[in-house]
Each structure stands twice: as C-alpha cells, then as structure tokens.
Amino acid sequence: MAPLATIIAATLSLLSTASAHFVLLNPPSLEGTTLDDKKEGNAPCGALVPDLTKTPTYDFHVDGDFVSVQNGHPQSNWLFRATLEDKAAGNWTQIYPLVQQAGIGNYCQVMVTAPKEWVGKKGVIGIVGNAPDGLLYQCAAVNFVAGTTTPNSDCKNATGVAASFVADSTLTGLLGTGSPSTTTAPVPAPKETNAAASPRLHLGVLAGTVAMVLAGTALL
Ligand SMILES: *[C@@H]1O[C@H](CO)[C@@H](O)[C@H](O)[C@H]1NC(C)=O
Ligand SMILES: *[C@@H]1O[C@H](CO)[C@@H](O)[C@H](O)[C@H]1NC(C)=O
Ligand SMILES: [Cu+2]
C-alpha cells in the first residue's frame, strides 16, 4: 500500500496539470509554462502585464510564424491579436481569423502573419480563449522581424483535435477600435473532422479525476 502522502502528492500534481485552462507555448508566454491558472481570466494577459521597455522579447516573423497552445478544455474559440502598445493596454489588431478548436490538447496554427510595417518594432501577441468557463488570456512580448520561420517540435495538433473557422462576437469585441484590420489575406479553411465534440467544463473532467483518486484511496 502506497503511503498516503505519496498518493496526495500524486493527486496534487495530477490536479495542477489537469487544471490548466490553456498554456501558450509559442510565442513563449510571459508566464512561461507554469502559469497562474487562477489569474488567467485577467485581461489583457493573465497574471502578468508586459512592459516592453524591460520584458525580454522573442522574434515573431511577420510573414509567417506559428502560435502553439495546449488546451485544457474540450472546446475553445481562439482570438490571436497583437499590439504595439507598451503595456498591452489596447489598440489590438487581429492577426488570424477566429478558430474553434475541438478536442483537448495541443493546437498549433502555422503561418500567422503580422503587418509588415511592424518589422523592427516591439509588440505584444495576445491569445484569448473563449472557453466554457469564460475568457482566458495569455501574452508574449515579441520583436517583429521580417521573413518566416520553421515551426519547432512544440508545434503539433493533438490526435483527435480539429479546427474550423468560427464567428464569435465576444472575441471580436476585444479588438482595438481604429486599428487597421489585417485579416484580409485568404487562408485555407482548416478541415473539420470533429464538429460533434460536446462543450464540457474541464472542471468536470477534474471532478471525475478527484472522485477516481478518492475512490482509489478509499480502497487502500
Ligand atoms: C494603433 O496601432 C497602429 C498600428 O497598428 C498605430 O498606427 C496607431 O497609431 C495606434 N493607435 C494608437 C491610438 O495608439
Ligand atoms: C493544425 O491544424 C490546423 C487546422 O487544421 C492547421 O492549419 C495546422 O497547420 C495544423 N498544425 C500542424 C502543426 O500541422
Ligand atoms: Cu478553464
């Protein structure tokens, strides 16, 4: 029989993984991969606010870079936006059409572009997820550079994950007023394979996990 402390530690580590709303892998999140889940609902960036005069930046290629997320929800709508505003205070430009991810796990959108005029400037890429438990925010501080890049090994779609373009006025409402739209380039429609995935709180999955672990503990 495993010591209770071991079981509790295992349960807690399971919970901390399972409870992530979503993690922004690329461009690298201001919070790294150990984000503060409880503050992920804080606009505009979750737990941290960037300061482009100090925050380290990562190159983002305006002619095509990739956005890679790991989703804890069975379904989310994604807004990819960007601003040149130092502290991400507003003036957001959409950098990719709204996508609905169906299925838990990794999703990577390749060939995300930004305005060419931004080359040489610092900015913030903001990813907003509209999930069953509300709006969730992550940001990356970037340096806009010319050209394209090859996605790294973090850039993958989990088995069973599907994506389709979606309309979501809540997300569209988070774009800055008066900023030029950059979403006119035609983009091939992602293929739809899993439209039937039911929206379900990941907290439900979590509760199931807790119940299973507790039941397991009771049997010892
Ligand atoms: C908003 O961003 C655009 C660049 O996309 C810039 O030209 C404009 O000056 C900004 N507006 C404000 C109010 O900061
Ligand atoms: C993930 O799926 C989307 C939508 O189908 C697609 O555009 C993207 O290229 C895929 N990502 C990878 C890394 O294959
Ligand atoms: Cu969540």
CSV table of C-alpha atoms and ligand atoms in Angstrom, one decimal:
chain,number,residue,atom,x,y,z
A,1,MET,CA,0.0,0.0,0.0
A,2,ALA,CA,1.4,3.4,-1.0
A,3,PRO,CA,1.9,5.9,1.8
A,4,LEU,CA,-0.9,8.4,1.9
A,5,ALA,CA,1.5,11.3,1.5
A,6,THR,CA,2.6,9.8,-1.9
A,7,ILE,CA,-0.9,9.5,-3.0
A,8,ILE,CA,-1.7,13.0,-2.0
A,9,ALA,CA,1.4,14.4,-3.8
A,10,ALA,CA,0.5,12.4,-6.9
A,11,THR,CA,-3.1,13.7,-6.8
A,12,LEU,CA,-1.9,17.3,-6.4
A,13,SER,CA,0.5,17.1,-9.3
A,14,LEU,CA,-2.3,15.5,-11.4
A,15,LEU,CA,-4.6,18.3,-10.5
A,16,SER,CA,-2.1,21.1,-11.3
A,17,THR,CA,-1.6,19.6,-14.8
A,18,ALA,CA,-5.3,18.9,-15.3
A,19,SER,CA,-6.5,22.3,-14.1
A,20,ALA,CA,-4.6,24.5,-16.6
A,21,HIS,CA,-7.1,26.4,-18.7
A,22,PHE,CA,-4.6,26.7,-21.5
A,23,VAL,CA,-0.9,27.2,-21.9
A,24,LEU,CA,0.7,29.4,-24.6
A,25,LEU,CA,3.8,27.6,-25.8
A,26,ASN,CA,4.8,29.8,-28.8
A,27,PRO,CA,5.5,32.6,-28.9
A,28,PRO,CA,6.7,31.9,-25.3
A,29,SER,CA,4.2,33.2,-22.7
A,30,LEU,CA,5.2,36.0,-20.3
A,31,GLU,CA,4.5,33.5,-17.6
A,32,GLY,CA,6.5,30.6,-19.0
A,33,THR,CA,4.7,27.3,-18.9
A,34,THR,CA,4.0,27.4,-15.1
A,35,LEU,CA,1.3,30.0,-15.3
A,36,ASP,CA,-1.0,31.2,-12.6
A,37,ASP,CA,-4.2,29.4,-13.6
A,38,LYS,CA,-6.4,31.5,-11.2
A,39,LYS,CA,-5.4,34.7,-12.9
A,40,GLU,CA,-5.7,33.5,-16.4
A,41,GLY,CA,-9.1,35.3,-16.7
A,42,ASN,CA,-7.5,38.7,-16.1
A,43,ALA,CA,-7.4,40.9,-19.2
A,44,PRO,CA,-5.3,41.6,-21.1
A,45,CYS,CA,-2.6,38.9,-20.4
A,46,GLY,CA,-3.4,36.8,-17.4
A,47,ALA,CA,-1.3,37.1,-14.3
A,48,LEU,CA,1.4,39.3,-15.8
A,49,VAL,CA,1.4,42.6,-17.7
A,50,PRO,CA,4.2,43.2,-20.1
A,51,ASP,CA,6.4,46.3,-20.1
A,52,LEU,CA,8.1,46.4,-23.5
A,53,THR,CA,10.8,48.7,-22.1
A,54,LYS,CA,12.0,45.8,-19.9
A,55,THR,CA,10.4,42.5,-20.7
A,56,PRO,CA,12.6,40.2,-22.8
A,57,THR,CA,11.2,39.6,-26.3
A,58,TYR,CA,11.2,36.8,-28.8
A,59,ASP,CA,11.3,37.2,-32.5
A,60,PHE,CA,8.0,36.9,-34.3
A,61,HIS,CA,8.2,36.7,-38.1
A,62,VAL,CA,5.7,38.9,-39.8
A,63,ASP,CA,5.5,36.9,-43.0
A,64,GLY,CA,4.6,33.7,-41.2
A,65,ASP,CA,5.2,32.4,-37.7
A,66,PHE,CA,3.3,29.9,-35.5
A,67,VAL,CA,1.1,30.1,-32.5
A,68,SER,CA,1.1,27.0,-30.4
A,69,VAL,CA,-1.2,26.4,-27.4
A,70,GLN,CA,-2.1,23.5,-25.2
A,71,ASN,CA,-5.8,23.5,-24.3
A,72,GLY,CA,-7.3,22.0,-21.1
A,73,HIS,CA,-10.8,22.4,-22.5
A,74,PRO,CA,-12.7,20.1,-24.9
A,75,GLN,CA,-13.6,23.2,-26.9
A,76,SER,CA,-12.3,26.8,-27.2
A,77,ASN,CA,-12.6,29.6,-29.6
A,78,TRP,CA,-9.3,31.4,-30.2
A,79,LEU,CA,-8.5,35.1,-30.9
A,80,PHE,CA,-4.9,35.8,-32.0
A,81,ARG,CA,-4.3,39.5,-31.6
A,82,ALA,CA,-1.3,41.9,-31.5
A,83,THR,CA,-0.5,45.4,-30.4
A,84,LEU,CA,2.5,47.8,-30.4
A,85,GLU,CA,1.2,49.3,-27.2
A,86,ASP,CA,4.0,49.1,-24.5
A,87,LYS,CA,1.8,47.6,-21.7
A,88,ALA,CA,-0.7,45.8,-23.9
A,89,ALA,CA,-3.3,48.4,-22.9
A,90,GLY,CA,-5.3,48.3,-26.1
A,91,ASN,CA,-5.2,49.0,-29.9
A,92,TRP,CA,-5.3,45.3,-30.7
A,93,THR,CA,-5.1,44.1,-34.3
A,94,GLN,CA,-6.4,40.7,-35.3
A,95,ILE,CA,-3.6,38.5,-36.8
A,96,TYR,CA,-5.6,35.4,-37.7
A,97,PRO,CA,-9.2,34.5,-38.3
A,98,LEU,CA,-11.1,33.2,-35.3
A,99,VAL,CA,-10.6,29.4,-34.9
A,100,GLN,CA,-12.6,27.0,-32.9
A,101,GLN,CA,-10.5,24.1,-31.5
A,102,ALA,CA,-12.4,20.9,-30.8
A,103,GLY,CA,-10.6,18.4,-28.6
A,104,ILE,CA,-8.3,18.7,-25.6
A,105,GLY,CA,-4.5,19.2,-26.1
A,106,ASN,CA,-2.0,20.8,-28.4
A,107,TYR,CA,-3.1,23.0,-31.2
A,108,CYS,CA,-0.6,24.8,-33.5
A,109,GLN,CA,-1.5,27.4,-36.1
A,110,VAL,CA,1.1,27.9,-38.7
A,111,MET,CA,1.6,30.9,-41.0
A,112,VAL,CA,0.2,33.5,-38.6
A,113,THR,CA,1.2,36.9,-40.0
A,114,ALA,CA,1.6,40.4,-38.7
A,115,PRO,CA,1.6,43.8,-40.5
A,116,LYS,CA,4.9,44.3,-42.5
A,117,GLU,CA,5.2,47.8,-41.2
A,118,TRP,CA,5.8,46.4,-37.7
A,119,VAL,CA,9.2,45.0,-38.6
A,120,GLY,CA,11.8,46.3,-36.2
A,121,LYS,CA,9.3,47.2,-33.6
A,122,LYS,CA,8.5,45.5,-30.3
A,123,GLY,CA,5.0,44.4,-29.5
A,124,VAL,CA,2.7,42.0,-27.7
A,125,ILE,CA,1.0,39.0,-29.1
A,126,GLY,CA,-2.2,38.2,-27.2
A,127,ILE,CA,-4.0,35.0,-27.3
A,128,VAL,CA,-7.6,34.9,-25.9
A,129,GLY,CA,-9.5,31.7,-25.5
A,130,ASN,CA,-13.3,31.8,-25.2
A,131,ALA,CA,-13.8,28.6,-23.1
A,132,PRO,CA,-16.8,27.2,-21.3
A,133,ASP,CA,-15.5,28.8,-18.1
A,134,GLY,CA,-15.0,32.3,-19.6
A,135,LEU,CA,-12.4,34.4,-21.4
A,136,LEU,CA,-8.8,33.4,-20.7
A,137,TYR,CA,-5.7,35.4,-21.6
A,138,GLN,CA,-2.0,34.9,-22.3
A,139,CYS,CA,0.5,37.1,-23.9
A,140,ALA,CA,4.0,37.1,-25.4
A,141,ALA,CA,6.4,40.0,-25.7
A,142,VAL,CA,7.9,40.0,-29.2
A,143,ASN,CA,10.2,41.7,-31.6
A,144,PHE,CA,8.6,41.8,-35.1
A,145,VAL,CA,11.1,40.7,-37.7
A,146,ALA,CA,10.9,40.1,-41.4
A,147,GLY,CA,10.5,36.7,-43.0
A,148,THR,CA,9.1,33.4,-41.9
A,149,THR,CA,10.2,30.6,-39.6
A,150,THR,CA,10.0,26.9,-39.4
A,151,PRO,CA,7.8,25.6,-36.5
A,152,ASN,CA,9.6,23.7,-33.7
A,153,SER,CA,8.6,20.4,-32.2
A,154,ASP,CA,6.1,22.1,-29.9
A,155,CYS,CA,4.1,22.9,-32.9
A,156,LYS,CA,1.7,20.0,-33.2
A,157,ASN,CA,-2.0,19.1,-33.2
A,158,ALA,CA,-3.0,16.5,-30.7
A,159,THR,CA,-4.7,13.4,-32.0
A,160,GLY,CA,-8.4,14.0,-32.4
A,161,VAL,CA,-8.1,17.8,-32.3
A,162,ALA,CA,-9.9,19.5,-35.1
A,163,ALA,CA,-10.3,23.2,-36.0
A,164,SER,CA,-12.7,25.3,-38.0
A,165,PHE,CA,-13.2,29.0,-38.5
A,166,VAL,CA,-15.9,30.4,-36.3
A,167,ALA,CA,-17.8,33.7,-35.6
A,168,ASP,CA,-17.6,34.9,-32.0
A,169,SER,CA,-18.7,38.4,-31.3
A,170,THR,CA,-17.3,38.3,-27.8
A,171,LEU,CA,-13.8,37.8,-29.1
A,172,THR,CA,-14.2,40.3,-32.0
A,173,GLY,CA,-15.3,42.8,-29.4
A,174,LEU,CA,-11.8,42.6,-27.8
A,175,LEU,CA,-10.1,44.2,-30.9
A,176,GLY,CA,-9.0,47.8,-30.7
A,177,THR,CA,-11.0,50.5,-32.3
A,178,GLY,CA,-9.5,52.3,-35.2
A,179,SER,CA,-6.7,49.8,-35.8
A,180,PRO,CA,-6.3,48.5,-39.3
A,181,SER,CA,-7.6,45.1,-40.0
A,182,THR,CA,-5.0,42.6,-41.2
A,183,THR,CA,-7.2,39.6,-41.8
A,184,THR,CA,-8.0,40.1,-45.5
A,185,ALA,CA,-5.5,37.6,-46.8
A,186,PRO,CA,-7.3,34.4,-47.9
A,187,VAL,CA,-6.4,31.5,-45.7
A,188,PRO,CA,-7.3,27.9,-46.5
A,189,ALA,CA,-10.1,26.6,-44.3
A,190,PRO,CA,-8.9,24.2,-41.7
A,191,LYS,CA,-10.6,20.8,-42.2
A,192,GLU,CA,-13.4,19.9,-39.9
A,193,THR,CA,-13.4,16.4,-38.6
A,194,ASN,CA,-14.8,16.6,-35.1
A,195,ALA,CA,-17.6,19.1,-35.1
A,196,ALA,CA,-19.6,16.8,-32.7
A,197,ALA,CA,-17.3,17.3,-29.7
A,198,SER,CA,-19.5,18.4,-26.9
A,199,PRO,CA,-18.5,21.5,-24.9
A,200,ARG,CA,-17.8,20.4,-21.4
A,201,LEU,CA,-16.1,22.1,-18.5
A,202,HIS,CA,-12.7,20.7,-17.9
A,203,LEU,CA,-13.6,21.2,-14.3
A,204,GLY,CA,-15.9,18.3,-14.9
A,205,VAL,CA,-13.0,16.2,-16.0
A,206,LEU,CA,-11.2,17.4,-12.9
A,207,ALA,CA,-14.0,16.4,-10.6
A,208,GLY,CA,-14.0,13.0,-12.2
A,209,THR,CA,-10.3,12.7,-11.6
A,210,VAL,CA,-10.7,13.7,-7.9
A,211,ALA,CA,-13.5,11.2,-7.5
A,212,MET,CA,-11.5,8.4,-9.0
A,213,VAL,CA,-8.4,9.2,-6.9
A,214,LEU,CA,-10.5,9.5,-3.7
A,215,ALA,CA,-12.3,6.2,-4.6
A,216,GLY,CA,-8.8,4.6,-5.1
A,217,THR,CA,-7.6,6.0,-1.8
A,218,ALA,CA,-10.6,4.6,0.0
A,219,LEU,CA,-9.9,1.1,-1.3
A,220,LEU,CA,-6.4,1.0,0.3
B,1,LIG,C1,-2.7,51.7,-33.0
B,1,LIG,O1,-1.8,50.9,-33.7
B,1,LIG,C2,-1.5,51.4,-35.0
B,1,LIG,C3,-0.6,50.3,-35.7
B,1,LIG,O2,-1.4,49.2,-35.9
B,1,LIG,C4,-0.8,52.7,-35.0
B,1,LIG,O3,-0.5,53.2,-36.3
B,1,LIG,C5,-1.7,53.7,-34.2
B,1,LIG,O4,-1.0,54.9,-34.0
B,1,LIG,C6,-2.1,53.1,-32.9
B,1,LIG,N1,-3.1,54.0,-32.3
B,1,LIG,C7,-3.0,54.4,-31.0
B,1,LIG,C8,-4.1,55.2,-30.5
B,1,LIG,O5,-2.1,54.0,-30.3
B,2,LIG,C1,-3.2,22.0,-37.0
B,2,LIG,O1,-4.5,22.1,-37.6
B,2,LIG,C2,-4.8,23.3,-38.3
B,2,LIG,C3,-6.2,23.3,-38.7
B,2,LIG,O2,-6.5,22.2,-39.5
B,2,LIG,C4,-3.8,23.5,-39.4
B,2,LIG,O3,-4.0,24.7,-40.1
B,2,LIG,C5,-2.4,23.5,-38.9
B,2,LIG,O4,-1.4,23.5,-40.0
B,2,LIG,C6,-2.2,22.2,-38.1
B,2,LIG,N1,-0.9,22.3,-37.4
B,2,LIG,C7,0.1,21.4,-37.7
B,2,LIG,C8,1.4,21.6,-36.9
B,2,LIG,O5,0.0,20.5,-38.5
B,3,CU,CU,-10.7,26.6,-17.9
